[in-house]
Amino acid sequence: MTTNRSKKPEGEPVGIALLGFGTVGAEVFRLVQENADAFAHRIGGPVEIRGVAVHNKNKLRPGVPAELLTDDAKALVLRDDIDLVVEVIGGIDFPRELVLAALNAGKSVVTANKALVAAHADELAEAADHADVDLYFEAAVAAAIPVVGMLRRSLAGDKIQRISGIVNGTTNFILDAMESTGASYEDALAEATRLGYAEADPTADVEGHDAASKAAILASLGFYTRLTFDDVYCEGISKITADDITAANQAGYSIKLLAICERLVDEETGAESVNARVHPTLVPKDHPLASVSQSYNAIFVEAEAAGSLMFYGNGAGGNPTASAVLGDVIGAARNIVHGGRAPGENTYANLPIAEFGEVETRYHVDMEVDDRTGVLSVISGVFARHGVSLRTVRQEDGEETARLIVVTHAAKEAVLEDIVAALGELDEVKAVHSVIRLGV
Amino acid sequence: MTTNRSKKPEGEPVGIALLGFGTVGAEVFRLVQENADAFAHRIGGPVEIRGVAVHNKNKLRPGVPAELLTDDAKALVLRDDIDLVVEVIGGIDFPRELVLAALNAGKSVVTANKALVAAHADELAEAADHADVDLYFEAAVAAAIPVVGMLRRSLAGDKIQRISGIVNGTTNFILDAMESTGASYEDALAEATRLGYAEADPTADVEGHDAASKAAILASLGFYTRLTFDDVYCEGISKITADDITAANQAGYSIKLLAICERLVDEETGAESVNARVHPTLVPKDHPLASVSQSYNAIFVEAEAAGSLMFYGNGAGGNPTASAVLGDVIGAARNIVHGGRAPGENTYANLPIAEFGEVETRYHVDMEVDDRTGVLSVISGVFARHGVSLRTVRQEDGEETARLIVVTHAAKEAVLEDIVAALGELDEVKAVHSVIRLGV
């Protein structure tokens, strides 16, 4: 495939359509106006925002000339004087239609929309390839942390083994608050809502859906294999209790909601597969991810030659997201001015996606058991019969029952599920309070 | 400027000349051979190493066909079947000659050579621009940590305020060892040498020259202003004592050798200037840079919109350096196949470089003083007369003298120099043991 696009005549501005004028859109608009001169130098030619699509064009938008505003986004995208479309609307169906229309019309697109990219990357990438234009989405994962560029470019000569990321600020804020103050999940969520870290309906964040979209994007980039949102196993933090946090702390761990993208290798055949998942994870306190506090994001990457790398920063917010969008705008505009094309989606490896049951993890199992001789033997027998050995066992005596916390060696998810079912059937086990995976 | 280079005919390999076959060169060679298929997919066409320039072509190089070896690097670079030159020789003069020859002959260049880039970036960039080819050097700073790509691309739409980096693994290893074991500088250096973290002649590392090269590169990229090695104030770690480390620890700091690149703004005129410097720096223990241990590197970037970002990983070694070189090879090869050009050196902002004396810092001054009433008043008077106020004062009584440690508020380097001179003239001050800057 070679680039057939004609270059922009020298000095003629790159025409930009800005779709959406929320927190991010307004920042993008402001920064393009303020830094016009710097951007022109960095691109090799000027850019110009030629239209701003909004829902209500009669609403006052300070600093935006009225003639730029339109409520017909589709018509704006298709205008001849638009070379580059910046989508910061959010949602899926409407932006999908606009982004496809733009790409099909031969315009490059910058989007910050993780849900759109995670659900429809294949269709979007195909349209971009067909029109030989760029589709950029750095801001879709962890805002200003440049993990997309890093996977697409900097690590393009390496082989990614694993990506473990704190990619949702809301849940990190809640878990961090629970750990540092001893608060319950409900109280920490209420505090996050009060401070604006959680939305009125926090479901997408706390149930891990937002992180799962990002996991799909990271895994697709890292493994050159298409994974969509539906391929990602997803478990949120709403069942994590103050007790879980305390038990984890006592054992030397913090609980973090991790997006984990992993390359699996079959021990016998050497065949590779990949998996992406999101779940609460016990992270050793001396691991760099454990010290990521408040609403910060961090991505930990393990690559064959590079070793371990970590990227840390603001994973959300108008300014950091605008920074990532503008980095993409400059890249896309450079290519419009100079010719050339950014590395696009590339799923050549097309590795099979491993079932979640095939994933091997270690587990922290917290249960309430009868406080009498022989119980430990019965319970450890259940693990042993399933071929799973125990790494640590901790017992705390209660009044009539005891609390038993075991940490296993690596076992497959499917096996652990069987073990938990078997434990549930034992008279000696009153309750399995929690099963939390260990990671990194 | 537009791209005039013709694209590669489809399917024809990009011919690579590898200059140098040390640790990094051997890894680059091995990985290109092993991952040929993956690389072809990621580039959009195959690459082929067509020659390897070495000092002694009769020395056995396992896995390298003899017909690829040559001791005439210059002739190899100029061969018609070479499109891309990878320079991993090291040194300055000889690689400079080769890289310039390659660029002038219209070949793109990937180099890992920080000394070369820091000394001659202007000349190299001009040659690349003139020939309309790419000059990549991700591996020149912090190996696999993709800070060059991040500054050139991801943060291209932002405004960098400050970059603070641990960019030399040897000195970080030594300082970390001194802090964790209480060892003297000499003993920690000996241990670093024994373990292979320090070279037989450690001067370039311990005196900060290596870090200064990287500071020049980071500042040039971040501020779009040419800074060379000679513009960087440089102070190494060889005068740091176990006492300094202990005093820092007691005050809640770790001592790190930081490369600091800073944008300065004149309070009255608003005029901007930039400065780059390398010196031992007190970093608060709760700052992410303080926990960077052993020979790891980390770069902390403060940008206007993105906020604070940190990048962490292996800053040296054959494999991590090869990973960075290969990311560049894939980028450069993509452009040769598809057309287009990477963002090159861009010094449009051309900001004045502030004298080191104009830089404002806080200081930790450790002195031995007479142990009698009124001494503190005399000493604090010296600071006050120079307009510098003290933030903390700590006094430890000794036998006949006392140890007095003060931490100042921000003051200009030039003023602090005057203060130290004035303190030295006081009868009450027996010695100024150390002056260490506070940072981040």
Coordinates of C-alpha atoms in Angstrom, one line a residue, chain A:
Chain A
M1 CA 0.0 0.0 0.0
T2 CA 1.4 3.4 -0.9
T3 CA 0.2 6.9 -0.3
N4 CA -1.8 8.4 -3.2
R5 CA -3.0 11.4 -1.4
S6 CA -1.9 14.7 -2.8
K7 CA -0.1 17.0 -0.6
K8 CA -1.5 20.4 0.5
P9 CA -0.3 23.3 -1.6
E10 CA 2.4 25.1 0.4
G11 CA 1.1 27.7 2.9
E12 CA -2.6 26.8 2.5
P13 CA -4.1 26.1 6.0
V14 CA -5.3 22.6 7.0
G15 CA -9.0 23.0 7.6
I16 CA -10.3 21.4 10.8
A17 CA -13.9 20.5 11.8
L18 CA -14.3 20.3 15.5
L19 CA -17.2 18.0 16.5
G20 CA -18.3 18.6 20.0
F21 CA -17.7 21.5 22.4
G22 CA -17.8 20.0 25.9
T23 CA -14.9 20.3 28.3
V24 CA -12.4 18.7 25.8
G25 CA -13.7 20.4 22.7
A26 CA -13.6 23.9 24.4
E27 CA -10.0 23.3 25.5
V28 CA -9.0 22.1 22.0
F29 CA -10.6 25.2 20.5
R30 CA -8.9 27.5 22.9
L31 CA -5.4 25.9 22.5
V32 CA -5.6 25.9 18.7
Q33 CA -6.4 29.6 18.8
E34 CA -3.8 30.5 21.4
N35 CA -1.0 28.4 19.9
A36 CA -1.6 29.0 16.2
D37 CA 1.9 30.2 15.6
A38 CA 3.6 27.4 17.4
F39 CA 1.4 24.8 15.7
A40 CA 2.2 26.2 12.3
H41 CA 5.9 25.9 13.0
R42 CA 5.5 22.3 14.3
I43 CA 3.4 21.2 11.4
G44 CA 5.1 23.1 8.6
G45 CA 1.9 25.0 7.8
P46 CA -1.1 26.7 9.5
V47 CA -4.2 25.0 10.7
E48 CA -7.6 26.6 10.9
I49 CA -10.7 25.5 12.8
R50 CA -13.4 26.1 10.1
G51 CA -16.5 24.8 11.9
V52 CA -17.6 23.6 15.3
A53 CA -20.5 21.2 15.4
V54 CA -22.7 21.5 18.5
H55 CA -26.1 20.3 19.6
N56 CA -27.5 23.7 20.2
K57 CA -25.9 26.4 18.0
N58 CA -27.7 29.2 19.8
K59 CA -26.0 28.5 23.1
L60 CA -23.3 31.1 23.9
R61 CA -19.8 29.7 23.4
P62 CA -17.4 32.4 24.7
G63 CA -14.6 33.0 22.2
V64 CA -16.2 31.1 19.4
P65 CA -17.3 33.3 16.4
A66 CA -21.0 32.5 15.8
E67 CA -20.4 31.8 12.1
L68 CA -18.2 28.8 13.0
L69 CA -21.1 27.1 14.9
T70 CA -23.3 24.6 13.2
D71 CA -25.8 22.0 14.4
D72 CA -25.3 20.0 11.2
A73 CA -22.2 18.0 12.0
K74 CA -22.6 15.7 8.9
A75 CA -22.7 18.6 6.5
L76 CA -19.6 20.2 8.2
V77 CA -17.6 17.0 7.9
L78 CA -18.3 16.8 4.2
R79 CA -17.4 20.4 3.4
D80 CA -14.7 20.7 0.8
D81 CA -12.6 23.1 3.0
I82 CA -12.4 20.5 5.8
D83 CA -9.2 18.3 5.7
L84 CA -9.2 17.0 9.3
V85 CA -12.1 16.0 11.6
V86 CA -11.7 16.1 15.4
E87 CA -14.4 14.1 17.2
V88 CA -14.9 14.8 20.9
I89 CA -18.6 14.2 21.2
G90 CA -18.7 10.9 23.0
G91 CA -21.3 8.1 22.7
I92 CA -21.1 5.5 19.9
D93 CA -23.7 5.6 17.2
F94 CA -23.7 9.2 16.2
P95 CA -19.9 9.7 16.2
R96 CA -19.5 6.4 14.4
E97 CA -21.6 7.7 11.6
L98 CA -19.7 11.0 11.5
V99 CA -16.2 9.5 11.7
L100 CA -17.1 7.0 8.9
A101 CA -18.5 9.8 6.7
A102 CA -15.3 11.7 7.3
L103 CA -12.9 8.8 6.5
N104 CA -15.0 7.8 3.5
A105 CA -14.7 11.4 2.2
G106 CA -10.9 11.2 2.4
K107 CA -10.5 13.3 5.6
S108 CA -8.2 12.2 8.4
V109 CA -9.8 11.8 11.8
V110 CA -8.7 12.4 15.4
T111 CA -11.0 11.0 18.0
A112 CA -10.9 10.8 21.8
N113 CA -13.7 8.3 21.9
K114 CA -12.6 5.0 23.5
A115 CA -16.1 3.4 23.4
L116 CA -16.3 4.0 19.6
V117 CA -12.8 2.8 18.9
A118 CA -13.2 -0.3 21.2
A119 CA -16.4 -1.2 19.5
H120 CA -15.8 -0.4 15.9
A121 CA -12.0 -0.2 15.3
D122 CA -12.2 -2.8 12.5
E123 CA -14.7 -0.8 10.5
L124 CA -13.0 2.5 11.1
A125 CA -9.5 1.2 10.3
E126 CA -10.8 -0.3 7.0
A127 CA -12.4 3.0 6.0
A128 CA -9.1 4.8 6.9
D129 CA -7.1 2.3 4.9
H130 CA -9.4 2.5 1.9
A131 CA -9.3 6.3 1.8
D132 CA -5.6 6.3 2.6
V133 CA -6.0 8.8 5.5
D134 CA -5.1 8.8 9.2
L135 CA -7.2 7.7 12.1
Y136 CA -5.6 8.9 15.4
F137 CA -6.9 8.2 18.9
E138 CA -4.2 8.8 21.5
A139 CA -6.7 10.4 23.9
A140 CA -8.9 7.3 23.9
V141 CA -6.6 5.6 26.4
A142 CA -5.3 7.4 29.5
A143 CA -5.6 10.9 28.0
A144 CA -2.2 12.6 27.9
I145 CA -0.2 9.4 28.7
P146 CA 1.0 8.7 25.2
V147 CA 0.5 4.9 25.3
V148 CA -1.1 4.6 21.9
G149 CA 1.9 6.3 20.2
M150 CA 4.3 4.3 22.3
L151 CA 2.7 1.0 21.2
R152 CA 2.3 2.0 17.6
R153 CA 5.7 3.6 17.1
S154 CA 8.3 3.5 19.9
L155 CA 7.8 -0.2 20.6
A156 CA 7.1 -1.2 17.0
G157 CA 10.4 -3.1 16.9
D158 CA 9.8 -5.0 20.1
K159 CA 7.5 -7.8 21.2
I160 CA 4.9 -6.9 23.9
Q161 CA 4.4 -9.7 26.5
R162 CA 2.0 -8.0 28.8
I163 CA 0.4 -4.7 29.5
S164 CA -1.0 -3.9 33.0
G165 CA -2.7 -0.6 33.4
I166 CA -4.6 1.5 35.8
V167 CA -6.7 3.2 33.1
N168 CA -9.7 4.4 35.0
G169 CA -9.3 7.4 37.4
T170 CA -12.6 7.1 39.1
T171 CA -12.1 3.5 40.4
N172 CA -8.5 4.3 41.3
F173 CA -9.7 7.3 43.3
I174 CA -12.3 5.1 45.1
L175 CA -9.9 2.2 45.9
D176 CA -7.2 4.7 47.0
A177 CA -9.7 6.4 49.3
M178 CA -10.8 3.1 50.8
E179 CA -7.2 2.1 51.4
S180 CA -6.1 5.4 52.9
T181 CA -9.2 6.2 55.0
G182 CA -10.7 2.8 55.7
A183 CA -14.0 4.0 54.1
S184 CA -16.5 1.6 52.7
Y185 CA -17.0 1.3 49.0
E186 CA -20.3 3.2 49.3
D187 CA -18.7 6.1 51.2
A188 CA -15.7 6.3 48.9
L189 CA -18.0 6.4 45.9
A190 CA -20.1 9.1 47.4
E191 CA -16.9 11.2 48.1
A192 CA -15.8 10.6 44.5
T193 CA -19.2 11.8 43.2
R194 CA -19.1 14.8 45.5
L195 CA -15.6 15.8 44.2
G196 CA -16.6 15.3 40.5
Y197 CA -14.4 12.1 40.0
A198 CA -17.5 9.9 39.5
E199 CA -20.4 10.6 37.3
A200 CA -24.0 10.7 38.5
D201 CA -24.4 7.2 37.0
P202 CA -21.0 5.6 37.8
T203 CA -21.8 2.2 36.3
A204 CA -19.4 2.5 33.3
D205 CA -16.6 3.3 35.6
V206 CA -17.2 1.2 38.7
E207 CA -18.2 -2.0 36.7
G208 CA -15.1 -1.7 34.6
H209 CA -16.7 -1.1 31.3
D210 CA -14.6 2.0 30.6
A211 CA -11.4 0.1 31.5
A212 CA -12.5 -2.8 29.3
S213 CA -12.8 -0.5 26.3
K214 CA -9.3 0.7 26.9
A215 CA -8.0 -2.9 27.5
A216 CA -9.4 -3.8 24.1
I217 CA -7.6 -0.9 22.4
L218 CA -4.3 -1.6 24.2
A219 CA -4.4 -5.3 23.4
S220 CA -5.2 -4.7 19.8
L221 CA -2.2 -2.4 19.5
G222 CA 0.2 -4.4 21.5
F223 CA -0.6 -7.8 19.9
Y224 CA -1.4 -6.7 16.4
T225 CA -4.7 -8.6 16.8
R226 CA -8.2 -7.3 16.8
L227 CA -9.9 -7.4 20.2
T228 CA -13.1 -5.6 20.8
F229 CA -14.9 -4.7 24.0
D230 CA -16.9 -8.0 23.9
D231 CA -13.6 -9.9 24.0
V232 CA -12.6 -8.5 27.4
Y233 CA -13.6 -10.3 30.6
C234 CA -14.8 -7.5 32.9
E235 CA -15.3 -7.4 36.7
G236 CA -15.7 -4.1 38.5
I237 CA -15.0 -2.9 42.0
S238 CA -18.5 -2.6 43.5
K239 CA -18.1 -5.8 45.5
I240 CA -14.8 -4.8 47.1
T241 CA -15.3 -4.3 50.8
A242 CA -13.3 -2.5 53.5
D243 CA -12.5 -5.9 54.8
D244 CA -10.9 -7.0 51.5
I245 CA -8.7 -3.9 51.5
T246 CA -7.6 -4.5 55.1
A247 CA -6.8 -8.2 54.4
A248 CA -4.9 -7.2 51.2
N249 CA -2.9 -4.6 53.2
Q250 CA -2.0 -7.1 55.9
A251 CA -0.7 -9.4 53.2
G252 CA 1.4 -6.6 51.6
Y253 CA -0.9 -5.7 48.7
S254 CA -2.9 -2.9 47.4
I255 CA -6.1 -3.6 45.5
K256 CA -6.1 -1.9 42.0
L257 CA -8.5 -2.2 39.2
L258 CA -6.2 -3.4 36.4
A259 CA -6.7 -3.8 32.7
I260 CA -4.5 -6.7 31.9
C261 CA -3.5 -7.6 28.3
E262 CA -1.4 -10.8 28.1
R263 CA 0.3 -12.9 25.5
L264 CA -0.2 -16.6 26.5
V265 CA 2.1 -19.4 25.2
D266 CA 1.0 -23.0 25.2
E267 CA 3.6 -24.9 27.0
E268 CA 3.4 -28.0 24.8
T269 CA 2.9 -26.5 21.3
G270 CA 4.4 -23.1 21.8
A271 CA 1.3 -21.7 20.1
E272 CA 0.5 -18.1 21.1
S273 CA -2.8 -16.6 22.1
V274 CA -3.9 -13.4 23.8
N275 CA -6.3 -12.3 26.5
A276 CA -7.5 -9.1 27.8
R277 CA -9.4 -8.7 31.1
V278 CA -10.3 -6.1 33.7
H279 CA -10.7 -7.0 37.4
P280 CA -9.7 -6.0 40.9
T281 CA -6.1 -7.1 41.4
L282 CA -3.8 -7.5 44.3
V283 CA -0.6 -5.6 43.5
P284 CA 2.5 -6.0 45.7
K285 CA 3.0 -2.7 47.6
D286 CA 6.6 -2.4 46.3
H287 CA 5.4 -2.5 42.6
P288 CA 5.3 0.9 40.9
L289 CA 1.6 0.4 40.1
A290 CA 0.7 0.1 43.8
S291 CA 1.8 3.7 44.5
V292 CA -0.4 5.3 41.8
S293 CA -2.8 7.3 43.9
Q294 CA -5.9 9.4 43.5
S295 CA -7.3 9.5 40.0
Y296 CA -3.9 9.1 38.3
N297 CA -3.5 6.5 35.6
A298 CA -0.4 4.4 34.8
I299 CA 0.4 1.8 32.2
F300 CA 3.0 -0.9 32.9
V301 CA 4.4 -2.6 29.8
E302 CA 6.6 -5.6 29.6
A303 CA 8.4 -6.1 26.3
E304 CA 10.9 -8.6 25.2
A305 CA 13.8 -6.3 24.5
A306 CA 12.8 -3.1 26.3
G307 CA 12.0 -4.9 29.6
S308 CA 9.6 -3.1 31.9
L309 CA 8.4 0.4 31.2
M310 CA 5.9 2.5 33.1
F311 CA 4.0 5.6 32.0
Y312 CA 2.2 7.7 34.6
G313 CA 0.1 10.8 34.5
N314 CA -3.4 12.3 34.3
G315 CA -5.7 9.8 32.7
A316 CA -8.7 12.1 32.3
G317 CA -9.8 15.7 32.4
G318 CA -10.3 18.4 29.8
N319 CA -6.7 19.7 29.6
P320 CA -4.9 16.4 29.5
T321 CA -7.3 15.0 27.0
A322 CA -7.0 18.1 24.9
S323 CA -3.2 17.7 25.0
A324 CA -3.4 14.2 23.5
V325 CA -6.0 15.3 20.9
L326 CA -3.7 18.2 19.8
G327 CA -0.6 15.9 19.6
D328 CA -2.7 13.8 17.2
V329 CA -4.0 16.9 15.3
I330 CA -0.4 18.0 14.7
G331 CA 0.6 14.5 13.5
A332 CA -2.4 14.3 11.2
A333 CA -1.9 17.8 9.9
R334 CA 1.8 17.1 9.3
N335 CA 0.9 14.2 7.1
I336 CA -1.7 16.3 5.2
V337 CA 1.0 19.0 4.6
H338 CA 4.0 16.8 3.9
G339 CA 2.4 13.6 2.6
G340 CA 2.9 10.3 4.3
R341 CA 0.7 8.3 6.6
A342 CA 0.7 7.4 10.3
P343 CA 0.9 3.7 11.2
G344 CA -2.7 2.6 11.3
E345 CA -4.5 -0.3 12.8
N346 CA -2.5 -3.4 12.0
T347 CA -3.9 -6.8 13.0
Y348 CA -1.6 -8.9 10.9
A349 CA -0.7 -11.2 13.7
N350 CA -4.4 -12.2 14.2
L351 CA -3.7 -14.3 17.2
P352 CA -6.5 -16.5 18.7
I353 CA -8.1 -14.9 21.7
A354 CA -7.8 -17.2 24.7
E355 CA -10.9 -18.0 26.8
F356 CA -10.8 -16.3 30.2
G357 CA -11.0 -19.9 31.7
E358 CA -7.5 -20.6 30.2
V359 CA -5.9 -17.6 31.9
E360 CA -3.5 -18.5 34.7
T361 CA -3.5 -16.4 37.8
R362 CA -2.8 -16.6 41.5
Y363 CA -5.8 -16.1 43.9
H364 CA -6.4 -14.6 47.3
V365 CA -9.4 -16.5 48.7
D366 CA -11.0 -15.2 51.9
M367 CA -13.5 -17.6 53.6
E368 CA -15.3 -18.2 56.9
V369 CA -14.8 -21.7 58.1
D370 CA -15.6 -23.9 61.1
D371 CA -13.1 -23.3 63.9
R372 CA -12.1 -26.9 64.6
T373 CA -9.3 -29.4 64.0
G374 CA -9.1 -30.9 60.6
V375 CA -10.9 -28.1 58.7
L376 CA -7.7 -26.9 57.2
S377 CA -6.9 -30.3 56.0
V378 CA -10.3 -30.7 54.3
I379 CA -10.0 -27.4 52.6
S380 CA -6.5 -27.7 51.4
G381 CA -7.5 -31.1 50.1
V382 CA -10.0 -29.5 47.8
F383 CA -7.3 -27.3 46.3
A384 CA -4.9 -30.3 46.0
R385 CA -7.5 -32.5 44.3
H386 CA -7.7 -29.7 41.6
G387 CA -4.0 -29.7 41.3
V388 CA -3.6 -26.2 42.8
S389 CA -1.0 -25.7 45.6
L390 CA -1.2 -23.1 48.2
R391 CA 1.4 -20.5 48.7
T392 CA 0.3 -19.0 52.0
V393 CA -2.4 -19.8 54.5
R394 CA -3.5 -17.4 57.2
Q395 CA -6.1 -18.2 59.9
E396 CA -7.7 -15.8 62.3
D397 CA -9.8 -17.3 65.0
G398 CA -13.3 -15.8 65.6
E399 CA -16.0 -16.7 68.1
E400 CA -17.4 -19.9 66.6
T401 CA -15.9 -19.7 63.1
A402 CA -12.5 -18.9 61.8
R403 CA -11.4 -16.7 59.0
L404 CA -9.1 -18.5 56.5
I405 CA -7.2 -16.7 53.9
V406 CA -5.2 -18.6 51.3
V407 CA -3.1 -17.4 48.4
T408 CA -2.7 -20.0 45.7
H409 CA 0.1 -20.7 43.2
A410 CA -0.9 -20.1 39.5
A411 CA -4.1 -21.9 38.4
K412 CA -6.4 -21.5 35.5
E413 CA -9.6 -19.5 36.0
A414 CA -11.7 -22.5 35.1
V415 CA -10.1 -24.6 37.7
L416 CA -10.5 -21.9 40.4
E417 CA -14.1 -21.7 39.5
D418 CA -14.5 -25.4 40.2
I419 CA -12.6 -25.1 43.5
V420 CA -14.9 -22.3 44.7
A421 CA -18.0 -24.3 43.8
A422 CA -16.5 -27.3 45.7
L423 CA -15.7 -25.2 48.7
G424 CA -19.3 -23.9 48.7
E425 CA -20.5 -27.4 49.1
L426 CA -18.4 -28.2 52.2
D427 CA -20.2 -28.1 55.5
E428 CA -16.9 -26.8 57.0
V429 CA -17.0 -23.7 54.8
K430 CA -19.6 -21.2 56.0
A431 CA -19.0 -18.6 53.3
V432 CA -16.4 -17.7 50.6
H433 CA -16.3 -14.0 51.2
S434 CA -14.1 -13.0 48.3
V435 CA -11.8 -14.3 45.6
I436 CA -9.4 -11.7 44.3
R437 CA -6.7 -12.2 41.7
L438 CA -3.1 -11.4 42.1
G439 CA -1.4 -9.6 39.3
V440 CA 1.8 -8.0 38.0

